[in-house]
Amino acid sequence: MADSIMTSATEHIGAQSEPVPDSYYVRLDATRFHSTLHSQGAWNDHEQHMAPASGLLVHAVQRNHPRPEMALSQVTFEILGIIPGGEVEVTTEVIRPGRTIELIEATMSGNGRPAIRAFVWRLLTGDTAEVAGGDGGALPAPHECPPAAVSSVWDGGFIHSTEFRSVADRGPGNGAVWVRGPYTLVDGEDSEPVARFLAFVDTANGIAVRQDPREYMFPNVDLTVHLFRQPAGGWTGLDTRVHFGPDGVGLTASDLFDEQGLVGRAAQILTVRKFPSPEG
């Protein structure tokens, strides 16, 4: 599989002889980006992984519509099809402006069609420290957790460029990890912590698998994240449970953590399909 990853690098970074930038994307102009090998997907070599793609969409929203007094509180990513590697376009639009509540739409397109559409709610911040709280707990610190062998289950440039630390393995479909990556979202650009945090949330569907992905496919068709506190630090914590229904539909549900504690929750709806046998 490693050879196929390298030969497919041209779809992500151009000529095979070019060095891979220390980023998931390279900006081409105001709206166009080129994915690098570090954003390569786990299901197919020519696709992007949804995780860095979602981070790029949030990066574009925060950069195109800066409002430091607002907090990103909810975002839904609708996955409209294959997320192609290579050149993509990201556009954003404020579709519900407001002083205290705002809704922004962001779209990633490639190969002439939309691939992801995101809807981002932002809320005006204020001082509510005297009533802050809730039952959420915290995960053990990342440095206390051993490496998680996620790359033994999944291939692809994004997985191989990402650090996973195992918090708990409670059996198929139930586990917790810390996740981080060494690269910037866009070459030469700073990203807000919330964009970097969200760039790893979609890995939840792969860190607590219920079935061998060589026997079953279970890609998600969406990702919805709710945040009641803006995440800080370089790690994304995922405490995840995966459910498969009897009719080809599944659900991945995760509590989200930074090193200070719970920050929100995420959910992904899955389409569950068994690979056909070699005999057909």
PDB file of N, CA and C in Angstrom, residues 96-199:
ATOM      1  N   ARG A  96     -26.821  34.222   7.265  1.00  0.00           N
ATOM      2  CA  ARG A  96     -27.686  34.761   8.314  1.00  0.00           C
ATOM      3  C   ARG A  96     -26.829  35.711   9.151  1.00  0.00           C
ATOM      4  N   PRO A  97     -26.694  36.982   8.698  1.00  0.00           N
ATOM      5  CA  PRO A  97     -25.895  37.924   9.481  1.00  0.00           C
ATOM      6  C   PRO A  97     -26.628  38.317  10.754  1.00  0.00           C
ATOM      7  N   GLY A  98     -25.863  38.735  11.747  1.00  0.00           N
ATOM      8  CA  GLY A  98     -26.481  39.197  12.984  1.00  0.00           C
ATOM      9  C   GLY A  98     -25.430  39.688  13.953  1.00  0.00           C
ATOM     10  N   ARG A  99     -25.858  40.530  14.891  1.00  0.00           N
ATOM     11  CA  ARG A  99     -24.933  41.064  15.875  1.00  0.00           C
ATOM     12  C   ARG A  99     -24.541  40.019  16.901  1.00  0.00           C
ATOM     13  N   THR A 100     -25.481  39.139  17.260  1.00  0.00           N
ATOM     14  CA  THR A 100     -25.219  38.149  18.301  1.00  0.00           C
ATOM     15  C   THR A 100     -25.258  36.706  17.805  1.00  0.00           C
ATOM     16  N   ILE A 101     -25.887  36.463  16.665  1.00  0.00           N
ATOM     17  CA  ILE A 101     -25.987  35.113  16.095  1.00  0.00           C
ATOM     18  C   ILE A 101     -25.736  35.214  14.605  1.00  0.00           C
ATOM     19  N   GLU A 102     -24.908  34.307  14.091  1.00  0.00           N
ATOM     20  CA  GLU A 102     -24.507  34.389  12.686  1.00  0.00           C
ATOM     21  C   GLU A 102     -24.382  32.978  12.116  1.00  0.00           C
ATOM     22  N   LEU A 103     -24.838  32.801  10.869  1.00  0.00           N
ATOM     23  CA  LEU A 103     -24.708  31.525  10.168  1.00  0.00           C
ATOM     24  C   LEU A 103     -23.941  31.752   8.873  1.00  0.00           C
ATOM     25  N   ILE A 104     -22.888  30.948   8.670  1.00  0.00           N
ATOM     26  CA  ILE A 104     -22.034  31.059   7.493  1.00  0.00           C
ATOM     27  C   ILE A 104     -22.029  29.721   6.767  1.00  0.00           C
ATOM     28  N   GLU A 105     -22.119  29.773   5.465  1.00  0.00           N
ATOM     29  CA  GLU A 105     -22.027  28.572   4.625  1.00  0.00           C
ATOM     30  C   GLU A 105     -20.659  28.548   3.939  1.00  0.00           C
ATOM     31  N   ALA A 106     -20.036  27.377   3.935  1.00  0.00           N
ATOM     32  CA  ALA A 106     -18.759  27.192   3.247  1.00  0.00           C
ATOM     33  C   ALA A 106     -18.867  25.950   2.371  1.00  0.00           C
ATOM     34  N   THR A 107     -18.316  26.029   1.171  1.00  0.00           N
ATOM     35  CA  THR A 107     -18.400  24.919   0.223  1.00  0.00           C
ATOM     36  C   THR A 107     -17.029  24.615  -0.341  1.00  0.00           C
ATOM     37  N   MET A 108     -16.666  23.328  -0.340  1.00  0.00           N
ATOM     38  CA  MET A 108     -15.474  22.867  -1.033  1.00  0.00           C
ATOM     39  C   MET A 108     -15.904  22.145  -2.301  1.00  0.00           C
ATOM     40  N   SER A 109     -15.341  22.570  -3.435  1.00  0.00           N
ATOM     41  CA  SER A 109     -15.663  21.972  -4.723  1.00  0.00           C
ATOM     42  C   SER A 109     -14.393  21.463  -5.394  1.00  0.00           C
ATOM     43  N   GLY A 110     -14.537  20.388  -6.151  1.00  0.00           N
ATOM     44  CA  GLY A 110     -13.426  19.842  -6.909  1.00  0.00           C
ATOM     45  C   GLY A 110     -13.938  19.072  -8.104  1.00  0.00           C
ATOM     46  N   ASN A 111     -13.174  19.071  -9.167  1.00  0.00           N
ATOM     47  CA  ASN A 111     -13.579  18.378 -10.388  1.00  0.00           C
ATOM     48  C   ASN A 111     -14.946  18.839 -10.886  1.00  0.00           C
ATOM     49  N   GLY A 112     -15.249  20.126 -10.675  1.00  0.00           N
ATOM     50  CA  GLY A 112     -16.460  20.709 -11.238  1.00  0.00           C
ATOM     51  C   GLY A 112     -17.721  20.485 -10.454  1.00  0.00           C
ATOM     52  N   ARG A 113     -17.626  20.001  -9.193  1.00  0.00           N
ATOM     53  CA  ARG A 113     -18.851  19.785  -8.423  1.00  0.00           C
ATOM     54  C   ARG A 113     -18.566  20.000  -6.942  1.00  0.00           C
ATOM     55  N   PRO A 114     -19.598  20.352  -6.158  1.00  0.00           N
ATOM     56  CA  PRO A 114     -19.409  20.475  -4.705  1.00  0.00           C
ATOM     57  C   PRO A 114     -19.100  19.116  -4.083  1.00  0.00           C
ATOM     58  N   ALA A 115     -18.162  19.101  -3.135  1.00  0.00           N
ATOM     59  CA  ALA A 115     -17.807  17.871  -2.430  1.00  0.00           C
ATOM     60  C   ALA A 115     -18.233  17.916  -0.966  1.00  0.00           C
ATOM     61  N   ILE A 116     -18.134  19.082  -0.330  1.00  0.00           N
ATOM     62  CA  ILE A 116     -18.545  19.265   1.074  1.00  0.00           C
ATOM     63  C   ILE A 116     -19.247  20.603   1.187  1.00  0.00           C
ATOM     64  N   ARG A 117     -20.319  20.606   1.928  1.00  0.00           N
ATOM     65  CA  ARG A 117     -20.979  21.870   2.261  1.00  0.00           C
ATOM     66  C   ARG A 117     -21.076  21.960   3.783  1.00  0.00           C
ATOM     67  N   ALA A 118     -20.629  23.062   4.345  1.00  0.00           N
ATOM     68  CA  ALA A 118     -20.614  23.254   5.793  1.00  0.00           C
ATOM     69  C   ALA A 118     -21.489  24.436   6.175  1.00  0.00           C
ATOM     70  N   PHE A 119     -22.163  24.295   7.318  1.00  0.00           N
ATOM     71  CA  PHE A 119     -22.968  25.373   7.880  1.00  0.00           C
ATOM     72  C   PHE A 119     -22.454  25.642   9.292  1.00  0.00           C
ATOM     73  N   VAL A 120     -21.969  26.860   9.510  1.00  0.00           N
ATOM     74  CA  VAL A 120     -21.257  27.216  10.737  1.00  0.00           C
ATOM     75  C   VAL A 120     -22.057  28.265  11.502  1.00  0.00           C
ATOM     76  N   TRP A 121     -22.458  27.909  12.732  1.00  0.00           N
ATOM     77  CA  TRP A 121     -23.112  28.875  13.611  1.00  0.00           C
ATOM     78  C   TRP A 121     -22.070  29.492  14.532  1.00  0.00           C
ATOM     79  N   ARG A 122     -22.092  30.827  14.626  1.00  0.00           N
ATOM     80  CA  ARG A 122     -21.241  31.541  15.576  1.00  0.00           C
ATOM     81  C   ARG A 122     -22.123  32.407  16.473  1.00  0.00           C
ATOM     82  N   LEU A 123     -21.757  32.438  17.778  1.00  0.00           N
ATOM     83  CA  LEU A 123     -22.537  33.173  18.776  1.00  0.00           C
ATOM     84  C   LEU A 123     -21.657  34.211  19.452  1.00  0.00           C
ATOM     85  N   LEU A 124     -22.268  35.324  19.820  1.00  0.00           N
ATOM     86  CA  LEU A 124     -21.560  36.382  20.541  1.00  0.00           C
ATOM     87  C   LEU A 124     -21.127  35.868  21.912  1.00  0.00           C
ATOM     88  N   THR A 125     -19.867  36.094  22.254  1.00  0.00           N
ATOM     89  CA  THR A 125     -19.368  35.659  23.553  1.00  0.00           C
ATOM     90  C   THR A 125     -19.701  36.682  24.635  1.00  0.00           C
ATOM     91  N   GLY A 126     -19.720  36.220  25.877  1.00  0.00           N
ATOM     92  CA  GLY A 126     -19.952  37.076  27.036  1.00  0.00           C
ATOM     93  C   GLY A 126     -19.439  36.375  28.276  1.00  0.00           C
ATOM     94  N   ASP A 127     -19.373  37.081  29.380  1.00  0.00           N
ATOM     95  CA  ASP A 127     -18.827  36.535  30.617  1.00  0.00           C
ATOM     96  C   ASP A 127     -19.909  35.771  31.378  1.00  0.00           C
ATOM     97  N   THR A 128     -19.813  34.438  31.345  1.00  0.00           N
ATOM     98  CA  THR A 128     -20.726  33.585  32.120  1.00  0.00           C
ATOM     99  C   THR A 128     -19.940  32.663  33.041  1.00  0.00           C
ATOM    100  N   ALA A 129     -18.752  33.111  33.463  1.00  0.00           N
ATOM    101  CA  ALA A 129     -17.878  32.272  34.290  1.00  0.00           C
ATOM    102  C   ALA A 129     -18.546  31.864  35.601  1.00  0.00           C
ATOM    103  N   GLU A 130     -19.405  32.737  36.167  1.00  0.00           N
ATOM    104  CA  GLU A 130     -19.995  32.423  37.467  1.00  0.00           C
ATOM    105  C   GLU A 130     -20.984  31.273  37.397  1.00  0.00           C
ATOM    106  N   VAL A 131     -21.479  30.923  36.204  1.00  0.00           N
ATOM    107  CA  VAL A 131     -22.421  29.808  36.081  1.00  0.00           C
ATOM    108  C   VAL A 131     -21.848  28.678  35.227  1.00  0.00           C
ATOM    109  N   ALA A 132     -20.568  28.783  34.827  1.00  0.00           N
ATOM    110  CA  ALA A 132     -19.972  27.753  33.966  1.00  0.00           C
ATOM    111  C   ALA A 132     -19.853  26.439  34.728  1.00  0.00           C
ATOM    112  N   GLY A 133     -20.045  25.341  34.013  1.00  0.00           N
ATOM    113  CA  GLY A 133     -19.902  24.026  34.624  1.00  0.00           C
ATOM    114  C   GLY A 133     -20.721  22.995  33.888  1.00  0.00           C
ATOM    115  N   GLY A 134     -20.643  21.767  34.353  1.00  0.00           N
ATOM    116  CA  GLY A 134     -21.341  20.656  33.737  1.00  0.00           C
ATOM    117  C   GLY A 134     -20.593  19.370  34.029  1.00  0.00           C
ATOM    118  N   ASP A 135     -21.260  18.251  33.853  1.00  0.00           N
ATOM    119  CA  ASP A 135     -20.672  16.946  34.138  1.00  0.00           C
ATOM    120  C   ASP A 135     -20.018  16.428  32.874  1.00  0.00           C
ATOM    121  N   GLY A 136     -18.688  16.610  32.773  1.00  0.00           N
ATOM    122  CA  GLY A 136     -17.996  16.169  31.567  1.00  0.00           C
ATOM    123  C   GLY A 136     -16.726  15.402  31.832  1.00  0.00           C
ATOM    124  N   GLY A 137     -16.058  15.734  32.927  1.00  0.00           N
ATOM    125  CA  GLY A 137     -14.822  15.053  33.245  1.00  0.00           C
ATOM    126  C   GLY A 137     -13.696  15.438  32.303  1.00  0.00           C
ATOM    127  N   ALA A 138     -12.644  14.642  32.322  1.00  0.00           N
ATOM    128  CA  ALA A 138     -11.470  14.890  31.498  1.00  0.00           C
ATOM    129  C   ALA A 138     -10.819  13.567  31.148  1.00  0.00           C
ATOM    130  N   LEU A 139     -10.004  13.573  30.112  1.00  0.00           N
ATOM    131  CA  LEU A 139      -9.220  12.403  29.740  1.00  0.00           C
ATOM    132  C   LEU A 139      -7.842  12.489  30.385  1.00  0.00           C
ATOM    133  N   PRO A 140      -7.172  11.349  30.598  1.00  0.00           N
ATOM    134  CA  PRO A 140      -5.776  11.402  31.030  1.00  0.00           C
ATOM    135  C   PRO A 140      -4.952  12.223  30.047  1.00  0.00           C
ATOM    136  N   ALA A 141      -3.924  12.877  30.542  1.00  0.00           N
ATOM    137  CA  ALA A 141      -3.104  13.737  29.681  1.00  0.00           C
ATOM    138  C   ALA A 141      -2.466  12.926  28.560  1.00  0.00           C
ATOM    139  N   PRO A 142      -2.291  13.533  27.384  1.00  0.00           N
ATOM    140  CA  PRO A 142      -1.707  12.789  26.255  1.00  0.00           C
ATOM    141  C   PRO A 142      -0.370  12.140  26.576  1.00  0.00           C
ATOM    142  N   HIS A 143       0.504  12.836  27.338  1.00  0.00           N
ATOM    143  CA  HIS A 143       1.825  12.290  27.612  1.00  0.00           C
ATOM    144  C   HIS A 143       1.762  11.063  28.519  1.00  0.00           C
ATOM    145  N   GLU A 144       0.614  10.826  29.149  1.00  0.00           N
ATOM    146  CA  GLU A 144       0.440   9.655  29.993  1.00  0.00           C
ATOM    147  C   GLU A 144      -0.078   8.447  29.216  1.00  0.00           C
ATOM    148  N   CYS A 145      -0.393   8.638  27.936  1.00  0.00           N
ATOM    149  CA  CYS A 145      -1.043   7.600  27.138  1.00  0.00           C
ATOM    150  C   CYS A 145      -0.076   7.030  26.103  1.00  0.00           C
ATOM    151  N   PRO A 146      -0.122   5.714  25.864  1.00  0.00           N
ATOM    152  CA  PRO A 146       0.783   5.110  24.890  1.00  0.00           C
ATOM    153  C   PRO A 146       0.335   5.394  23.465  1.00  0.00           C
ATOM    154  N   PRO A 147       1.230   5.245  22.485  1.00  0.00           N
ATOM    155  CA  PRO A 147       0.831   5.404  21.084  1.00  0.00           C
ATOM    156  C   PRO A 147      -0.268   4.412  20.704  1.00  0.00           C
ATOM    157  N   ALA A 148      -1.179   4.853  19.847  1.00  0.00           N
ATOM    158  CA  ALA A 148      -2.239   3.987  19.317  1.00  0.00           C
ATOM    159  C   ALA A 148      -1.873   3.594  17.905  1.00  0.00           C
ATOM    160  N   ALA A 149      -1.988   2.310  17.601  1.00  0.00           N
ATOM    161  CA  ALA A 149      -1.544   1.772  16.308  1.00  0.00           C
ATOM    162  C   ALA A 149      -2.635   1.913  15.250  1.00  0.00           C
ATOM    163  N   VAL A 150      -3.107   3.132  15.037  1.00  0.00           N
ATOM    164  CA  VAL A 150      -4.186   3.366  14.074  1.00  0.00           C
ATOM    165  C   VAL A 150      -3.733   3.033  12.657  1.00  0.00           C
ATOM    166  N   SER A 151      -2.451   3.275  12.337  1.00  0.00           N
ATOM    167  CA  SER A 151      -1.959   3.012  10.985  1.00  0.00           C
ATOM    168  C   SER A 151      -1.869   1.518  10.686  1.00  0.00           C
ATOM    169  N   SER A 152      -2.034   0.648  11.696  1.00  0.00           N
ATOM    170  CA  SER A 152      -2.096  -0.784  11.424  1.00  0.00           C
ATOM    171  C   SER A 152      -3.464  -1.188  10.878  1.00  0.00           C
ATOM    172  N   VAL A 153      -4.452  -0.302  11.029  1.00  0.00           N
ATOM    173  CA  VAL A 153      -5.805  -0.562  10.534  1.00  0.00           C
ATOM    174  C   VAL A 153      -6.093   0.240   9.271  1.00  0.00           C
ATOM    175  N   TRP A 154      -5.568   1.474   9.208  1.00  0.00           N
ATOM    176  CA  TRP A 154      -5.885   2.387   8.122  1.00  0.00           C
ATOM    177  C   TRP A 154      -4.628   2.804   7.380  1.00  0.00           C
ATOM    178  N   ASP A 155      -4.774   3.044   6.058  1.00  0.00           N
ATOM    179  CA  ASP A 155      -3.701   3.596   5.239  1.00  0.00           C
ATOM    180  C   ASP A 155      -4.004   5.052   4.900  1.00  0.00           C
ATOM    181  N   GLY A 156      -3.134   5.638   4.107  1.00  0.00           N
ATOM    182  CA  GLY A 156      -3.353   6.997   3.631  1.00  0.00           C
ATOM    183  C   GLY A 156      -2.421   8.000   4.255  1.00  0.00           C
ATOM    184  N   GLY A 157      -2.114   9.051   3.484  1.00  0.00           N
ATOM    185  CA  GLY A 157      -1.162  10.047   3.918  1.00  0.00           C
ATOM    186  C   GLY A 157      -1.575  10.779   5.176  1.00  0.00           C
ATOM    187  N   PHE A 158      -2.887  11.050   5.352  1.00  0.00           N
ATOM    188  CA  PHE A 158      -3.315  11.768   6.551  1.00  0.00           C
ATOM    189  C   PHE A 158      -3.081  10.914   7.795  1.00  0.00           C
ATOM    190  N   ILE A 159      -3.492   9.656   7.760  1.00  0.00           N
ATOM    191  CA  ILE A 159      -3.318   8.789   8.922  1.00  0.00           C
ATOM    192  C   ILE A 159      -1.845   8.629   9.260  1.00  0.00           C
ATOM    193  N   HIS A 160      -1.003   8.444   8.254  1.00  0.00           N
ATOM    194  CA  HIS A 160       0.412   8.211   8.505  1.00  0.00           C
ATOM    195  C   HIS A 160       1.135   9.470   8.977  1.00  0.00           C
ATOM    196  N   SER A 161       0.534  10.642   8.780  1.00  0.00           N
ATOM    197  CA  SER A 161       1.166  11.889   9.240  1.00  0.00           C
ATOM    198  C   SER A 161       0.608  12.356  10.577  1.00  0.00           C
ATOM    199  N   THR A 162      -0.282  11.561  11.180  1.00  0.00           N
ATOM    200  CA  THR A 162      -0.994  11.971  12.386  1.00  0.00           C
ATOM    201  C   THR A 162      -0.539  11.139  13.582  1.00  0.00           C
ATOM    202  N   GLU A 163      -0.413  11.790  14.741  1.00  0.00           N
ATOM    203  CA  GLU A 163      -0.048  11.100  15.972  1.00  0.00           C
ATOM    204  C   GLU A 163      -1.314  10.752  16.760  1.00  0.00           C
ATOM    205  N   PHE A 164      -1.436   9.483  17.136  1.00  0.00           N
ATOM    206  CA  PHE A 164      -2.559   9.006  17.936  1.00  0.00           C
ATOM    207  C   PHE A 164      -2.032   8.440  19.253  1.00  0.00           C
ATOM    208  N   ARG A 165      -2.692   8.796  20.357  1.00  0.00           N
ATOM    209  CA  ARG A 165      -2.348   8.249  21.665  1.00  0.00           C
ATOM    210  C   ARG A 165      -3.581   7.579  22.252  1.00  0.00           C
ATOM    211  N   SER A 166      -3.408   6.336  22.692  1.00  0.00           N
ATOM    212  CA  SER A 166      -4.529   5.534  23.167  1.00  0.00           C
ATOM    213  C   SER A 166      -4.873   5.870  24.615  1.00  0.00           C
ATOM    214  N   VAL A 167      -6.115   6.288  24.856  1.00  0.00           N
ATOM    215  CA  VAL A 167      -6.604   6.551  26.203  1.00  0.00           C
ATOM    216  C   VAL A 167      -7.304   5.319  26.764  1.00  0.00           C
ATOM    217  N   ALA A 168      -8.172   4.698  25.938  1.00  0.00           N
ATOM    218  CA  ALA A 168      -8.915   3.521  26.381  1.00  0.00           C
ATOM    219  C   ALA A 168      -9.348   2.719  25.166  1.00  0.00           C
ATOM    220  N   ASP A 169      -9.249   1.386  25.279  1.00  0.00           N
ATOM    221  CA  ASP A 169      -9.773   0.469  24.276  1.00  0.00           C
ATOM    222  C   ASP A 169     -10.725  -0.469  24.997  1.00  0.00           C
ATOM    223  N   ARG A 170     -12.026  -0.226  24.806  1.00  0.00           N
ATOM    224  CA  ARG A 170     -13.042  -0.980  25.527  1.00  0.00           C
ATOM    225  C   ARG A 170     -13.654  -2.079  24.664  1.00  0.00           C
ATOM    226  N   GLY A 171     -12.974  -2.409  23.559  1.00  0.00           N
ATOM    227  CA  GLY A 171     -13.496  -3.410  22.656  1.00  0.00           C
ATOM    228  C   GLY A 171     -14.028  -2.782  21.385  1.00  0.00           C
ATOM    229  N   PRO A 172     -14.518  -3.598  20.430  1.00  0.00           N
ATOM    230  CA  PRO A 172     -14.981  -3.082  19.136  1.00  0.00           C
ATOM    231  C   PRO A 172     -16.017  -1.978  19.287  1.00  0.00           C
ATOM    232  N   GLY A 173     -15.758  -0.869  18.627  1.00  0.00           N
ATOM    233  CA  GLY A 173     -16.711   0.222  18.607  1.00  0.00           C
ATOM    234  C   GLY A 173     -16.748   1.085  19.845  1.00  0.00           C
ATOM    235  N   ASN A 174     -15.723   1.019  20.698  1.00  0.00           N
ATOM    236  CA  ASN A 174     -15.766   1.779  21.943  1.00  0.00           C
ATOM    237  C   ASN A 174     -14.341   2.086  22.395  1.00  0.00           C
ATOM    238  N   GLY A 175     -13.904   3.315  22.228  1.00  0.00           N
ATOM    239  CA  GLY A 175     -12.540   3.657  22.609  1.00  0.00           C
ATOM    240  C   GLY A 175     -12.336   5.159  22.680  1.00  0.00           C
ATOM    241  N   ALA A 176     -11.164   5.531  23.181  1.00  0.00           N
ATOM    242  CA  ALA A 176     -10.828   6.951  23.321  1.00  0.00           C
ATOM    243  C   ALA A 176      -9.374   7.161  22.945  1.00  0.00           C
ATOM    244  N   VAL A 177      -9.097   8.269  22.257  1.00  0.00           N
ATOM    245  CA  VAL A 177      -7.732   8.595  21.836  1.00  0.00           C
ATOM    246  C   VAL A 177      -7.516  10.097  21.915  1.00  0.00           C
ATOM    247  N   TRP A 178      -6.249  10.474  21.942  1.00  0.00           N
ATOM    248  CA  TRP A 178      -5.815  11.834  21.654  1.00  0.00           C
ATOM    249  C   TRP A 178      -5.236  11.849  20.238  1.00  0.00           C
ATOM    250  N   VAL A 179      -5.463  12.949  19.506  1.00  0.00           N
ATOM    251  CA  VAL A 179      -5.007  13.062  18.126  1.00  0.00           C
ATOM    252  C   VAL A 179      -4.373  14.434  17.920  1.00  0.00           C
ATOM    253  N   ARG A 180      -3.254  14.466  17.177  1.00  0.00           N
ATOM    254  CA  ARG A 180      -2.689  15.737  16.744  1.00  0.00           C
ATOM    255  C   ARG A 180      -1.838  15.496  15.510  1.00  0.00           C
ATOM    256  N   GLY A 181      -1.548  16.578  14.785  1.00  0.00           N
ATOM    257  CA  GLY A 181      -0.688  16.503  13.617  1.00  0.00           C
ATOM    258  C   GLY A 181       0.386  17.567  13.668  1.00  0.00           C
ATOM    259  N   PRO A 182       1.507  17.343  12.978  1.00  0.00           N
ATOM    260  CA  PRO A 182       2.630  18.275  13.058  1.00  0.00           C
ATOM    261  C   PRO A 182       2.568  19.427  12.066  1.00  0.00           C
ATOM    262  N   TYR A 183       1.552  19.440  11.204  1.00  0.00           N
ATOM    263  CA  TYR A 183       1.571  20.373  10.072  1.00  0.00           C
ATOM    264  C   TYR A 183       0.535  21.477  10.217  1.00  0.00           C
ATOM    265  N   THR A 184       0.784  22.588   9.509  1.00  0.00           N
ATOM    266  CA  THR A 184      -0.206  23.658   9.425  1.00  0.00           C
ATOM    267  C   THR A 184      -1.301  23.250   8.443  1.00  0.00           C
ATOM    268  N   LEU A 185      -2.479  23.853   8.595  1.00  0.00           N
ATOM    269  CA  LEU A 185      -3.551  23.572   7.643  1.00  0.00           C
ATOM    270  C   LEU A 185      -3.189  24.081   6.251  1.00  0.00           C
ATOM    271  N   VAL A 186      -2.786  25.339   6.167  1.00  0.00           N
ATOM    272  CA  VAL A 186      -2.433  25.955   4.881  1.00  0.00           C
ATOM    273  C   VAL A 186      -1.001  26.455   4.984  1.00  0.00           C
ATOM    274  N   ASP A 187      -0.211  26.129   3.996  1.00  0.00           N
ATOM    275  CA  ASP A 187       1.208  26.489   3.991  1.00  0.00           C
ATOM    276  C   ASP A 187       1.385  27.993   4.186  1.00  0.00           C
ATOM    277  N   GLY A 188       2.153  28.377   5.210  1.00  0.00           N
ATOM    278  CA  GLY A 188       2.468  29.772   5.455  1.00  0.00           C
ATOM    279  C   GLY A 188       1.381  30.586   6.127  1.00  0.00           C
ATOM    280  N   GLU A 189       0.301  29.941   6.596  1.00  0.00           N
ATOM    281  CA  GLU A 189      -0.801  30.674   7.213  1.00  0.00           C
ATOM    282  C   GLU A 189      -1.069  30.150   8.629  1.00  0.00           C
ATOM    283  N   ASP A 190      -1.356  31.070   9.535  1.00  0.00           N
ATOM    284  CA  ASP A 190      -1.781  30.682  10.876  1.00  0.00           C
ATOM    285  C   ASP A 190      -3.272  30.374  10.860  1.00  0.00           C
ATOM    286  N   SER A 191      -3.660  29.393  11.664  1.00  0.00           N
ATOM    287  CA  SER A 191      -5.073  29.043  11.816  1.00  0.00           C
ATOM    288  C   SER A 191      -5.476  29.207  13.269  1.00  0.00           C
ATOM    289  N   GLU A 192      -6.736  29.531  13.494  1.00  0.00           N
ATOM    290  CA  GLU A 192      -7.235  29.639  14.855  1.00  0.00           C
ATOM    291  C   GLU A 192      -7.305  28.252  15.494  1.00  0.00           C
ATOM    292  N   PRO A 193      -7.173  28.173  16.814  1.00  0.00           N
ATOM    293  CA  PRO A 193      -7.190  26.868  17.490  1.00  0.00           C
ATOM    294  C   PRO A 193      -8.412  26.024  17.162  1.00  0.00           C
ATOM    295  N   VAL A 194      -9.578  26.646  16.989  1.00  0.00           N
ATOM    296  CA  VAL A 194     -10.778  25.860  16.715  1.00  0.00           C
ATOM    297  C   VAL A 194     -10.688  25.166  15.362  1.00  0.00           C
ATOM    298  N   ALA A 195     -10.068  25.799  14.371  1.00  0.00           N
ATOM    299  CA  ALA A 195      -9.898  25.169  13.061  1.00  0.00           C
ATOM    300  C   ALA A 195      -8.939  23.993  13.151  1.00  0.00           C
ATOM    301  N   ARG A 196      -7.840  24.151  13.892  1.00  0.00           N
ATOM    302  CA  ARG A 196      -6.886  23.057  14.049  1.00  0.00           C
ATOM    303  C   ARG A 196      -7.499  21.904  14.836  1.00  0.00           C
ATOM    304  N   PHE A 197      -8.296  22.227  15.847  1.00  0.00           N
ATOM    305  CA  PHE A 197      -8.969  21.201  16.637  1.00  0.00           C
ATOM    306  C   PHE A 197      -9.927  20.396  15.763  1.00  0.00           C
ATOM    307  N   LEU A 198     -10.750  21.095  14.983  1.00  0.00           N
ATOM    308  CA  LEU A 198     -11.751  20.425  14.154  1.00  0.00           C
ATOM    309  C   LEU A 198     -11.127  19.635  13.018  1.00  0.00           C
ATOM    310  N   ALA A 199      -9.873  19.918  12.678  1.00  0.00           N
ATOM    311  CA  ALA A 199      -9.209  19.196  11.597  1.00  0.00           C
ATOM    312  C   ALA A 199      -8.929  17.737  11.932  1.00  0.00           C
TER     313      ALA A 199
END
